PDB file of C-alpha atoms in Angstrom:
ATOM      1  CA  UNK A 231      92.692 116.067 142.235  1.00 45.00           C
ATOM      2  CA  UNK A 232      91.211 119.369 141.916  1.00 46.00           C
ATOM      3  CA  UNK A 233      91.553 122.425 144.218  1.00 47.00           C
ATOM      4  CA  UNK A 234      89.531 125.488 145.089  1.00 46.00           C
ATOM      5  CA  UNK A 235      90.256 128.646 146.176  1.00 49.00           C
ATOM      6  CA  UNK A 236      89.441 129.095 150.269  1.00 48.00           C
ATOM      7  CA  UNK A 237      88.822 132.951 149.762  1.00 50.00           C
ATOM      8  CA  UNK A 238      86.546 132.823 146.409  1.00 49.00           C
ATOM      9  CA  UNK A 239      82.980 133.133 147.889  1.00 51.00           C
ATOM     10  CA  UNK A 240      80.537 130.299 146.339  1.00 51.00           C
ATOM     11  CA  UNK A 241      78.672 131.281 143.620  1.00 46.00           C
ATOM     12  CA  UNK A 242      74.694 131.718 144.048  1.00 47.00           C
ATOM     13  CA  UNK A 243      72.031 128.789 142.886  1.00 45.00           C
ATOM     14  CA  UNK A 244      70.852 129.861 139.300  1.00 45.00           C
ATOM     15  CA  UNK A 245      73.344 132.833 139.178  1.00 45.00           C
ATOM     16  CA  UNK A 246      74.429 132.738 135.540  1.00 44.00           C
ATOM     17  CA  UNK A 247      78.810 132.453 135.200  1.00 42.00           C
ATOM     18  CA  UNK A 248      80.195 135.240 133.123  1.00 44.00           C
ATOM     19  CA  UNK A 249      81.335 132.885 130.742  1.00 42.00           C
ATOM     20  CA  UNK A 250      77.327 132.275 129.918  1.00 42.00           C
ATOM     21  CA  UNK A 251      76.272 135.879 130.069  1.00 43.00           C
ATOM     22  CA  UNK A 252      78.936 136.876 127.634  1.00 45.00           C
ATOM     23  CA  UNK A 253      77.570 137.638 124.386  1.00 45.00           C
ATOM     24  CA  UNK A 254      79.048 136.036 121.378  1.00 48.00           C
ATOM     25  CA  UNK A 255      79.682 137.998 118.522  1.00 48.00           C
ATOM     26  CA  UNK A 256      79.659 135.671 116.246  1.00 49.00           C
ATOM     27  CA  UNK A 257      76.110 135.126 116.757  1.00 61.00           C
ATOM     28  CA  UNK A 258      75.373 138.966 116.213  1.00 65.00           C
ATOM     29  CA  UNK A 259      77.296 138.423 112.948  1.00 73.00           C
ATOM     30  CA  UNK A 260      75.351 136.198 111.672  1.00 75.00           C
ATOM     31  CA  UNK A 261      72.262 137.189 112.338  1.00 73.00           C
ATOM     32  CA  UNK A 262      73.492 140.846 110.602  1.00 76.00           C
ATOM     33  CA  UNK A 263      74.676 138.486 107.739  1.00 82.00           C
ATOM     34  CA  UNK A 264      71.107 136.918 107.707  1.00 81.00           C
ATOM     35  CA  UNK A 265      69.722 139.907 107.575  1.00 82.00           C
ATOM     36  CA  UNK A 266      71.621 141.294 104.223  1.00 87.00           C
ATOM     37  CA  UNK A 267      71.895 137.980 102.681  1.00 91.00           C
ATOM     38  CA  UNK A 268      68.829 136.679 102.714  1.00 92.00           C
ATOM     39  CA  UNK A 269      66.577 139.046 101.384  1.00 94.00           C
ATOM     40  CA  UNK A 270      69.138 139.526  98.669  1.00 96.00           C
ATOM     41  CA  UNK A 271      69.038 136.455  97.874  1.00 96.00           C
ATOM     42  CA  UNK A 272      65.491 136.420  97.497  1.00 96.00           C
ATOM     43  CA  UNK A 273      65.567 139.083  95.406  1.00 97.00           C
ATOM     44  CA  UNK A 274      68.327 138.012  93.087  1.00 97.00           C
ATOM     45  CA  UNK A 275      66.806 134.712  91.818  1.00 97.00           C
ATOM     46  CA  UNK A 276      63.187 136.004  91.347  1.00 96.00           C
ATOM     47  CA  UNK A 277      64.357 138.791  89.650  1.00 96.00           C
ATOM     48  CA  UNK A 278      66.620 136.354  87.536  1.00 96.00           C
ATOM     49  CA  UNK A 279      64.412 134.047  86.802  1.00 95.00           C
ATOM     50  CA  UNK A 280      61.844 136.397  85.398  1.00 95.00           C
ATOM     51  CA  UNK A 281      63.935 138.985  83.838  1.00 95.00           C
ATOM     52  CA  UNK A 282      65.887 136.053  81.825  1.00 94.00           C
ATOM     53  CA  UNK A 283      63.477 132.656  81.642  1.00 93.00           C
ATOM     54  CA  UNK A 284      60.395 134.473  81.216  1.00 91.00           C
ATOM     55  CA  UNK A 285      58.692 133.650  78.642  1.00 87.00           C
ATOM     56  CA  UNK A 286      61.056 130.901  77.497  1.00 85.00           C
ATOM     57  CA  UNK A 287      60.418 129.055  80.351  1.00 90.00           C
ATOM     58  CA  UNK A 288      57.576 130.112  82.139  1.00 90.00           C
ATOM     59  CA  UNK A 289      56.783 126.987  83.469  1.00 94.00           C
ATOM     60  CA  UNK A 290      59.908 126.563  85.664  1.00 95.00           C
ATOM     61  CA  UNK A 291      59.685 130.491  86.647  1.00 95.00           C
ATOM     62  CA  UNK A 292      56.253 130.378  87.711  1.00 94.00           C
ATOM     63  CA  UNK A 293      56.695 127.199  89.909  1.00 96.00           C
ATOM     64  CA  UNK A 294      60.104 128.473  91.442  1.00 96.00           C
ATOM     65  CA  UNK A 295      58.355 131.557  92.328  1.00 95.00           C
ATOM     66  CA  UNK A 296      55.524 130.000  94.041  1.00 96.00           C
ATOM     67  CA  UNK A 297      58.046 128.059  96.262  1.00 96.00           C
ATOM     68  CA  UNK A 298      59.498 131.316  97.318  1.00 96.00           C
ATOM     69  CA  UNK A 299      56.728 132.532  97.981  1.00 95.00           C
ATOM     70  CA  UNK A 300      55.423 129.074  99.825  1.00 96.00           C
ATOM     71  CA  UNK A 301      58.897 129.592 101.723  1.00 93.00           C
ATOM     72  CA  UNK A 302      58.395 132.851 103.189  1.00 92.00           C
ATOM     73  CA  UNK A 303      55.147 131.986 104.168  1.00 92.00           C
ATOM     74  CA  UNK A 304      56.169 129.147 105.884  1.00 91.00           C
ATOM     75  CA  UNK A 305      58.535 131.139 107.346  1.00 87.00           C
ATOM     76  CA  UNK A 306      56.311 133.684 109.187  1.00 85.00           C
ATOM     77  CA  UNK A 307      54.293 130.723 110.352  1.00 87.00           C
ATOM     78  CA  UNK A 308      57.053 128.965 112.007  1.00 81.00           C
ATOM     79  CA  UNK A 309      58.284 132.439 113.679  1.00 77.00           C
ATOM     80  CA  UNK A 310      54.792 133.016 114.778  1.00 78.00           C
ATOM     81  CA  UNK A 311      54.530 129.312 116.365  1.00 76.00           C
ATOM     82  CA  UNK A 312      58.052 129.718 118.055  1.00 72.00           C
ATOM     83  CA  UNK A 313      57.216 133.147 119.811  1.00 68.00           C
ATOM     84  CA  UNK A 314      53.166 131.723 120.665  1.00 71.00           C
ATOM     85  CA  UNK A 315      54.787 128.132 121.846  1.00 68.00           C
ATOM     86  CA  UNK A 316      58.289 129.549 122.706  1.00 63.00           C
ATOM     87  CA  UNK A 317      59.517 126.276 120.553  1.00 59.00           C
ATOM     88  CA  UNK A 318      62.949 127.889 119.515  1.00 55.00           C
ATOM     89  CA  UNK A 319      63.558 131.255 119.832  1.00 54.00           C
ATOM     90  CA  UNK A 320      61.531 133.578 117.364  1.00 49.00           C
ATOM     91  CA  UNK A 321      64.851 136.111 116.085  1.00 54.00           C
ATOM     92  CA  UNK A 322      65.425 136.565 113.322  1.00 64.00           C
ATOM     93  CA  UNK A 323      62.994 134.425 111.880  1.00 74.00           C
ATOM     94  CA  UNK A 324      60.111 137.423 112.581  1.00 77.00           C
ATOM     95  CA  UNK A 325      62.241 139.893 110.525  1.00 78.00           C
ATOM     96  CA  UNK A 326      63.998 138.075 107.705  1.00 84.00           C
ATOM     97  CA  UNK A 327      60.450 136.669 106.990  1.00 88.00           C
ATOM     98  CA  UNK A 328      59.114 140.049 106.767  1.00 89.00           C
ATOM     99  CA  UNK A 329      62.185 141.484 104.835  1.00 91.00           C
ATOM    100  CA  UNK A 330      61.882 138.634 102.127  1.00 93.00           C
ATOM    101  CA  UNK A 331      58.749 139.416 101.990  1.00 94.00           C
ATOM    102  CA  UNK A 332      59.362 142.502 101.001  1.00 95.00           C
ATOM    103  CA  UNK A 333      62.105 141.598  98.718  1.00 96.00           C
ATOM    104  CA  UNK A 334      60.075 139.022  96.917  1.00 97.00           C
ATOM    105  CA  UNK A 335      56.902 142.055  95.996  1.00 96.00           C
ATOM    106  CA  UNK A 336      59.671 144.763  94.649  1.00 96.00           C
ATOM    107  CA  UNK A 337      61.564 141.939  92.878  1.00 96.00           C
ATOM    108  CA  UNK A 338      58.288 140.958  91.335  1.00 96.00           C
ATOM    109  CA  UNK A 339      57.419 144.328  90.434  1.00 95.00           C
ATOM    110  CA  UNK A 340      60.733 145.546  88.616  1.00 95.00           C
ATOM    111  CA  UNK A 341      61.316 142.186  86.672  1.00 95.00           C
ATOM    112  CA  UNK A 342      57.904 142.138  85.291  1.00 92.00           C
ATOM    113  CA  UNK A 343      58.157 145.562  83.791  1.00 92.00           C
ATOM    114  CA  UNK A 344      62.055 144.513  82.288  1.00 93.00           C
ATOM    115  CA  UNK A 345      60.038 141.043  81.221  1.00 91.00           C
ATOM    116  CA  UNK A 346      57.189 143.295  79.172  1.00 86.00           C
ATOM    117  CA  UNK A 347      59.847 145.822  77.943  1.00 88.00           C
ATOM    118  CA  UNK A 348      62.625 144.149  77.073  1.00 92.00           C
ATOM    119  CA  UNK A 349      63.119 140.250  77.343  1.00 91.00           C
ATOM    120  CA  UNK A 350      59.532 139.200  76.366  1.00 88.00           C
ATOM    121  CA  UNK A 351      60.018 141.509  73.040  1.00 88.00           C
ATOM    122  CA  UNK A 352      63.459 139.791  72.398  1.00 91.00           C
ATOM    123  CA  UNK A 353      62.150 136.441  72.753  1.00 91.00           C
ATOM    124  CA  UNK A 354      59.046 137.094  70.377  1.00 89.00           C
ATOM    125  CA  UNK A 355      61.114 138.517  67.334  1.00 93.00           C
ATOM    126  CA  UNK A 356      63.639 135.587  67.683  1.00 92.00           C
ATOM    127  CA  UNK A 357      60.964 133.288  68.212  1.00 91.00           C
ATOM    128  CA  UNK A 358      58.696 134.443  65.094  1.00 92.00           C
ATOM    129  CA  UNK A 359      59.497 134.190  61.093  1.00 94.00           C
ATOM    130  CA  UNK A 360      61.686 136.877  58.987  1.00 96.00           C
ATOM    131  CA  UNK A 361      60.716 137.599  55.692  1.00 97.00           C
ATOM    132  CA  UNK A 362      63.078 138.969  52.927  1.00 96.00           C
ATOM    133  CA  UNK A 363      62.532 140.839  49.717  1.00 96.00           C
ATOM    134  CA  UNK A 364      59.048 141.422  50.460  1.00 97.00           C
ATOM    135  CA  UNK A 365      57.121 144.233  48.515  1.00 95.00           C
ATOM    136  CA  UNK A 366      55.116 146.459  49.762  1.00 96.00           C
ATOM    137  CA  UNK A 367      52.391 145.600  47.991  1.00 94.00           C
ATOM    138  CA  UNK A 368      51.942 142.166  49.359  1.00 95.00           C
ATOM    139  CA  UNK A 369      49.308 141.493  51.180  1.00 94.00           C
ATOM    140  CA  UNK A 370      49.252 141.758  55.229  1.00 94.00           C
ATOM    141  CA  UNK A 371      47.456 138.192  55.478  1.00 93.00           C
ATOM    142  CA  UNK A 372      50.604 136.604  54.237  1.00 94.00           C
ATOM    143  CA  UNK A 373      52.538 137.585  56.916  1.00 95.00           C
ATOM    144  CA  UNK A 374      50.863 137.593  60.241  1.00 90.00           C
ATOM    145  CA  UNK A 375      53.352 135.528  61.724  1.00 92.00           C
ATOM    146  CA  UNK A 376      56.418 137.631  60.979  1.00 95.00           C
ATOM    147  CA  UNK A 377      58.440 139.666  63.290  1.00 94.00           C
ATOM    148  CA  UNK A 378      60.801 140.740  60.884  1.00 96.00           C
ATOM    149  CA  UNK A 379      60.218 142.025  57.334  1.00 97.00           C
ATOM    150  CA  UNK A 380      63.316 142.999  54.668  1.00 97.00           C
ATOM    151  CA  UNK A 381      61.515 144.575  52.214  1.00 97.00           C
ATOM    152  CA  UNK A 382      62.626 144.991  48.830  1.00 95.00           C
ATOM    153  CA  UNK A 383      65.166 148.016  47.399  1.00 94.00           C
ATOM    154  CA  UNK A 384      62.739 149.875  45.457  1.00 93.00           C
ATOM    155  CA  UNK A 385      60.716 150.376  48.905  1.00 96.00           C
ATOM    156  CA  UNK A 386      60.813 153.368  50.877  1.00 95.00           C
ATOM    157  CA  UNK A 387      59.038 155.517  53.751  1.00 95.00           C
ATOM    158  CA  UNK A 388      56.884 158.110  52.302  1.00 94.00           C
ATOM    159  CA  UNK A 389      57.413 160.461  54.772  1.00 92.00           C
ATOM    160  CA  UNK A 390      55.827 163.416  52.676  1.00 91.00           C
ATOM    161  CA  UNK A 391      52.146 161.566  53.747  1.00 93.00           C
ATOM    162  CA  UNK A 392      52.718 160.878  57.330  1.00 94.00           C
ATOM    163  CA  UNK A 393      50.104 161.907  59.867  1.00 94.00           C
ATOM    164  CA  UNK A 394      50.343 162.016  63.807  1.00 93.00           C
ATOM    165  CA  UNK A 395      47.157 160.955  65.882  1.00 92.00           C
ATOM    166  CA  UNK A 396      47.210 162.435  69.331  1.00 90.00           C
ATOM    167  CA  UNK A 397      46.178 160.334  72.271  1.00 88.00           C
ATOM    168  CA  UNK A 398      48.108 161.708  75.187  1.00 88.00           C
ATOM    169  CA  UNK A 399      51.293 160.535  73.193  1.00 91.00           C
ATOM    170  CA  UNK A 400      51.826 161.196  69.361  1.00 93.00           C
ATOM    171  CA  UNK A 401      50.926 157.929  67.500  1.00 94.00           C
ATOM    172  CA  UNK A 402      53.043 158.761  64.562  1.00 95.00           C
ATOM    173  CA  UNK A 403      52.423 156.409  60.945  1.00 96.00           C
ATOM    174  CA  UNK A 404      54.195 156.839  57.675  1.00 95.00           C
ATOM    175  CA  UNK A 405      52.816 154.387  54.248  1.00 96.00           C
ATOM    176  CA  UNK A 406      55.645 152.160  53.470  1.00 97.00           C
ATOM    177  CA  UNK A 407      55.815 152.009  49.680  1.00 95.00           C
ATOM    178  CA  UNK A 408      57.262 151.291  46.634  1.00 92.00           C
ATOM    179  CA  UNK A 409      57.126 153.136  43.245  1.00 87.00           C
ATOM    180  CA  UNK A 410      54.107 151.601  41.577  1.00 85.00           C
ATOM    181  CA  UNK A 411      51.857 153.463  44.512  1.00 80.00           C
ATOM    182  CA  UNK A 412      48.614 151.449  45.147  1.00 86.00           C
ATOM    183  CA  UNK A 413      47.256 150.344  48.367  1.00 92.00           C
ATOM    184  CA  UNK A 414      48.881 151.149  52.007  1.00 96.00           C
ATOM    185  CA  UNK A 415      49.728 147.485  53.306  1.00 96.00           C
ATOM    186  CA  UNK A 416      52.575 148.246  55.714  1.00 97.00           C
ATOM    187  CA  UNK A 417      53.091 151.851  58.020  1.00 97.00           C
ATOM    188  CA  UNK A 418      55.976 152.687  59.281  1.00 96.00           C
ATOM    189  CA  UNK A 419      55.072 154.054  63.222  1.00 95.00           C
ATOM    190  CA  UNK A 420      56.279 155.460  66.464  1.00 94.00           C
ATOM    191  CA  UNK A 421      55.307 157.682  69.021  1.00 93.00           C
ATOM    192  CA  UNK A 422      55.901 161.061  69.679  1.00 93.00           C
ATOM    193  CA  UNK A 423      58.499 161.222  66.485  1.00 94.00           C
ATOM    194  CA  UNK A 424      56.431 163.329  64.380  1.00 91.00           C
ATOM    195  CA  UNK A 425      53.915 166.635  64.245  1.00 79.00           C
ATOM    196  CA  UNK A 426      50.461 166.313  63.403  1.00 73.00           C
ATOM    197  CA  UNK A 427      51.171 165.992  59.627  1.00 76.00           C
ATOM    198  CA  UNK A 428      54.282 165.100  57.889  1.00 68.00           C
ATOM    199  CA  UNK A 429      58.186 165.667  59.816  1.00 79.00           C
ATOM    200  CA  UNK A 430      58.073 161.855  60.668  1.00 90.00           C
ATOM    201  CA  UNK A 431      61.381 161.061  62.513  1.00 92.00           C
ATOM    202  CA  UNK A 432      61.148 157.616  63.541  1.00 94.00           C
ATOM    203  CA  UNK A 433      64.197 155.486  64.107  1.00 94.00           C
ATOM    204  CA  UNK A 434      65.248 154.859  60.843  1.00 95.00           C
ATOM    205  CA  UNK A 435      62.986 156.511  59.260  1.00 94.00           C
ATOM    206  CA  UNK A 436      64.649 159.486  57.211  1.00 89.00           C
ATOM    207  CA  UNK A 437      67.781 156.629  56.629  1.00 93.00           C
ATOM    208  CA  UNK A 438      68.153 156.372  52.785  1.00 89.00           C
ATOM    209  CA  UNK A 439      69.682 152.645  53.075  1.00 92.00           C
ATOM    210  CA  UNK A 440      67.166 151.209  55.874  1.00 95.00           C
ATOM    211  CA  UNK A 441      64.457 148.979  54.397  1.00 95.00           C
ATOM    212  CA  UNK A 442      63.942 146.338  57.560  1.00 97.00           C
ATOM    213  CA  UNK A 443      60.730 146.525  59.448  1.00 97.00           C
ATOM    214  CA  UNK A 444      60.207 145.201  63.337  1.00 96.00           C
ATOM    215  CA  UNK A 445      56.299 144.203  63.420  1.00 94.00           C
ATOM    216  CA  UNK A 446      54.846 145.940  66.012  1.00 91.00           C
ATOM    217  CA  UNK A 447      53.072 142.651  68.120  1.00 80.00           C
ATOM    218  CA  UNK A 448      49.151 143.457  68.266  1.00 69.00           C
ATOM    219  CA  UNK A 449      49.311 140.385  70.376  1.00 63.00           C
ATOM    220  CA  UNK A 450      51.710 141.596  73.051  1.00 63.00           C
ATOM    221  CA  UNK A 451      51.868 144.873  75.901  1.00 57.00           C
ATOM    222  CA  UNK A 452      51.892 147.203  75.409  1.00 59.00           C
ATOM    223  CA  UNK A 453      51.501 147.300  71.536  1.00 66.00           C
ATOM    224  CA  UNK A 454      48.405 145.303  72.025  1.00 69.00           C
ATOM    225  CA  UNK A 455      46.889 148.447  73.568  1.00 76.00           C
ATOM    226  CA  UNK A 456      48.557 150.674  70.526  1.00 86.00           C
ATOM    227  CA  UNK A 457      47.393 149.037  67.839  1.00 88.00           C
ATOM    228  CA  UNK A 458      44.593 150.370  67.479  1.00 88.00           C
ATOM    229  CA  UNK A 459      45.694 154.134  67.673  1.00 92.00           C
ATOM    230  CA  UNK A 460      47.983 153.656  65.271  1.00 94.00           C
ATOM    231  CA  UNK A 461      45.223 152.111  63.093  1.00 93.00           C
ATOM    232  CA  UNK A 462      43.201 155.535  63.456  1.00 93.00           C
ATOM    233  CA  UNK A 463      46.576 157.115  62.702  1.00 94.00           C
ATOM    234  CA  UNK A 464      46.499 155.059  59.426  1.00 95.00           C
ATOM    235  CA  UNK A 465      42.636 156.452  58.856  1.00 94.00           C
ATOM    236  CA  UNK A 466      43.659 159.820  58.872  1.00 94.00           C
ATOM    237  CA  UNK A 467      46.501 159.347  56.619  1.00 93.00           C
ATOM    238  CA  UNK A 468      44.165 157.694  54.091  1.00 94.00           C
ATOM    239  CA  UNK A 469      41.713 160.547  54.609  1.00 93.00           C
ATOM    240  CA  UNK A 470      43.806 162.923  53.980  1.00 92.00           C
ATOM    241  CA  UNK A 471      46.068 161.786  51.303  1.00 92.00           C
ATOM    242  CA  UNK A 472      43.275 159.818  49.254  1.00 92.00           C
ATOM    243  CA  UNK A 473      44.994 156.269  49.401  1.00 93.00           C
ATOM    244  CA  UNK A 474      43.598 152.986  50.038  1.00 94.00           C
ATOM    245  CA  UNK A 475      44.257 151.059  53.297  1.00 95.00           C
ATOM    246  CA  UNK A 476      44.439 147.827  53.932  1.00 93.00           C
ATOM    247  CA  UNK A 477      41.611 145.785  56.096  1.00 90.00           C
ATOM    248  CA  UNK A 478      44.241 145.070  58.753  1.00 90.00           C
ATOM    249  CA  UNK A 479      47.510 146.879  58.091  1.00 94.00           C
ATOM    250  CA  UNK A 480      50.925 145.747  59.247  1.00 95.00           C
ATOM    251  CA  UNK A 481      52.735 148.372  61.740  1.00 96.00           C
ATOM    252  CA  UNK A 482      56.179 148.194  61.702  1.00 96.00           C
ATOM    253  CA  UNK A 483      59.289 149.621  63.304  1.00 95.00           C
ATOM    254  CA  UNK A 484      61.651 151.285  60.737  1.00 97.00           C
ATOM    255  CA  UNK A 485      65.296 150.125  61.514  1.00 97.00           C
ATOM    256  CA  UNK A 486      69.016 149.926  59.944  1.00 96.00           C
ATOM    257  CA  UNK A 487      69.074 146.254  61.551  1.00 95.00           C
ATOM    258  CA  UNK A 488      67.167 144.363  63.455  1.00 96.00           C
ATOM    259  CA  UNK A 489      69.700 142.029  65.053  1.00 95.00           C
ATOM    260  CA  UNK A 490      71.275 145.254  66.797  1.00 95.00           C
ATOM    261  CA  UNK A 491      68.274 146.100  68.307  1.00 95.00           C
ATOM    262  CA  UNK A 492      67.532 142.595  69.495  1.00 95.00           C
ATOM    263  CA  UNK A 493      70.707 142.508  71.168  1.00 96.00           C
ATOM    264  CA  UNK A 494      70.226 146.199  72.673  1.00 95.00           C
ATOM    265  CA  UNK A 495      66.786 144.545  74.336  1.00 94.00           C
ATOM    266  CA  UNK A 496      68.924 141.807  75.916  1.00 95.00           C
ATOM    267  CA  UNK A 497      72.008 144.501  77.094  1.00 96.00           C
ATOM    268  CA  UNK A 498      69.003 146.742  78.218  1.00 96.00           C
ATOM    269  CA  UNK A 499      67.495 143.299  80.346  1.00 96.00           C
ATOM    270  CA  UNK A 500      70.904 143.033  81.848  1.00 96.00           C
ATOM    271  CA  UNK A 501      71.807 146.512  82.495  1.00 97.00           C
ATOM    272  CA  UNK A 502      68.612 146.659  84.624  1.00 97.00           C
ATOM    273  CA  UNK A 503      69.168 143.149  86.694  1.00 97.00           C
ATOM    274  CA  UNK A 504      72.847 144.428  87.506  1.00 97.00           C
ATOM    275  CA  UNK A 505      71.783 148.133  88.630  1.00 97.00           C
ATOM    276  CA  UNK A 506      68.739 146.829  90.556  1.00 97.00           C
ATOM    277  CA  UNK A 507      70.403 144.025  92.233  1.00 97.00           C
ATOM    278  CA  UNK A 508      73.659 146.772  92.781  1.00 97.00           C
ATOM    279  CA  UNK A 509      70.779 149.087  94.405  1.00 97.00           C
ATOM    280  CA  UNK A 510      68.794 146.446  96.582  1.00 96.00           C
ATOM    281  CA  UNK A 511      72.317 145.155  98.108  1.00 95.00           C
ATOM    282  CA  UNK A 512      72.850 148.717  99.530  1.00 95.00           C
ATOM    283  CA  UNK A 513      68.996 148.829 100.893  1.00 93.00           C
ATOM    284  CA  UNK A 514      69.806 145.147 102.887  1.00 91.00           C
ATOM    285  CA  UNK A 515      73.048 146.567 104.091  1.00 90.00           C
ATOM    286  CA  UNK A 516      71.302 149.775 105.279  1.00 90.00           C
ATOM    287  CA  UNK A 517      68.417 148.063 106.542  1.00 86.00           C
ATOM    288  CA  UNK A 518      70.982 145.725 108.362  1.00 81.00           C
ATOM    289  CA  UNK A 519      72.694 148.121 109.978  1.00 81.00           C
ATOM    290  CA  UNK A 520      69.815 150.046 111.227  1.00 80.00           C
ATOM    291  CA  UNK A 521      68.645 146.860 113.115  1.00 76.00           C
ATOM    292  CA  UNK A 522      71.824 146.020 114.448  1.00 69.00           C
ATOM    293  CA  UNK A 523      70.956 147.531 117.351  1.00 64.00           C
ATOM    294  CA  UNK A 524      68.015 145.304 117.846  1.00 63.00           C
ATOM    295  CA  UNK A 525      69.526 142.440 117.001  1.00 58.00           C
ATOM    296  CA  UNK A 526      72.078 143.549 119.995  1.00 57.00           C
ATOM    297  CA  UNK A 527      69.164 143.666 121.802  1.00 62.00           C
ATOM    298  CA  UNK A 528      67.518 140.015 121.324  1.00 60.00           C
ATOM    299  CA  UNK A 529      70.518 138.578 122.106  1.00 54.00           C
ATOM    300  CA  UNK A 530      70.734 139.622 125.373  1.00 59.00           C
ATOM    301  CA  UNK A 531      67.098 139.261 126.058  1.00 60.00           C
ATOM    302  CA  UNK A 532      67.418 135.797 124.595  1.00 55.00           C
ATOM    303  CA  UNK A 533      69.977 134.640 126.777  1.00 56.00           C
ATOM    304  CA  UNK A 534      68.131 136.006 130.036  1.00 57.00           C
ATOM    305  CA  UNK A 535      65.698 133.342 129.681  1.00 55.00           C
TER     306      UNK A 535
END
């Protein structure tokens, strides 16, 4: 049988107890942890994906973006319905859809230019056919699907007729040859390695032992867009040195060995993931804090009604 107190005076119809008016912090806490984690998490797996499966599997990257993206959408629409309607309550669903948001454009933004820079490259040399022993006075045509050409021991870089177009950068070509001279096939090139005539330092160019070249991909950004300065690069040197020039030269690289710089492209990919995802946890923890206060806030106002 229960018992009240005689002197305790009756509490008012629709008075809330303390026990209901006292906020819970574990409800602030994990609407802060919302805050950080999922944004973050946004951010981590689009920025894996591309960074690491694109172009390998482009498929699965471009549909698993999408349905992000589809996500956050849907998102906003159901926090818009729920504050219009007053269906659920509309925190944090109004922020965290604009924060992913948010996340999901910069993610998008920095993987693309580690895809185009480093992982895309990586995957088309490994992808493509190496050639060994080649001379350098092979035709081009025979290898326009290479990505790597060993060329033979009597080749070398003749840096004595290298030329330097200027286009805002330095497009830098050397004639990679051997010692029965005829036409230019192959160049070796860079950019901004080299004055306007002779003094070419790229990579490996002034290394005695080097005789691997990386093709530089016409069909891929940016060398697509270089190509064809380094072709007028190649014009000049012909010009000025009297040599023939292949229709459709090959541009390549000048390296010690192309495996090490294949696997510098995938420690550069990964170097970049772990700094930007390192640099985007502080921004959600910052950003998290900041709103703490608000959060604070909608509670309160949240239980009032």
């Amino acid at each position: 049988m229960s018992t009240t107190d005689a002197g305790a005076p009756p509490a008012e119809v629709g008075e809330m107890t303390p026990l209901a008016t006292q906020p819970k912090p574990q409800s602030e806490k994990v609407r802060l942890a919302a805050i950080i984690l999922t944004p973050f998490a946004v951010f981590f797996f689009v920025s894996l994906s591309i960074i690491f499966f694109y172009p390998s599997a482009s498929f699965f990257v471009i549909a698993f973006n999408l349905f992000v993206f589809l996500a956050i959408v849907l998102l906003r629409m159901y926090s818009s319905a729920s504050q219009k309607y007053g269906l659920q309550p509309f925190w944090p669903y109004q922020r965290l859809s604009a924060l992913s948001f948010c996340a999901f454009c910069v993610a998008l933004m920095i993987s693309v230019y580690a895809c185009l820079h480093y992982t895309e490259a990586a995957f088309q040399y490994e992808s493509r056919r190496v050639y060994r022993n080649v001379s350098p006075t092979q035709k081009p045509t025979a290898f326009v699907d290479a990505s790597i050409i060993e060329f033979s021991a009597s080749t070398f870089v003749n840096r004595a007729q290298a030329v330097g177009f200027k286009n805002h950068d330095v497009f830098c070509v050397a004639p990679v040859q051997d010692h029965n001279g005829g036409e230019v096939n192959f160049f070796a090139a860079g950019k901004n390695c080299c004055q306007s005539r002779v003094a070419i330092t790229c990579d490996a160019v002034g290394h005695e032992s080097a005789r691997t070249g990386m093709v530089m991909l016409s069909d891929t950004w940016p060398s697509s867009i270089e190509h064809d300065l380094f072709e007028e690069a190649a014009k000049m040197a012909a010009a000025d040195f009297g040599f023939e020039v292949a229709e459709h030269p090959i541009f390549v690289t000048w390296v010690d060995d192309a495996d090490t710089v294949i696997d510098g492209f995938h420690s550069s990919a990964v170097t970049y993931f772990v700094v930007w995802n390192l640099v985007y946890g502080i921004i959600c923890c910052i950003t998290a804090y900041a709103l703490s206060g608000r959060v604070h806030e909608d509670l309160k106002r949240l239980r009032r009604k």
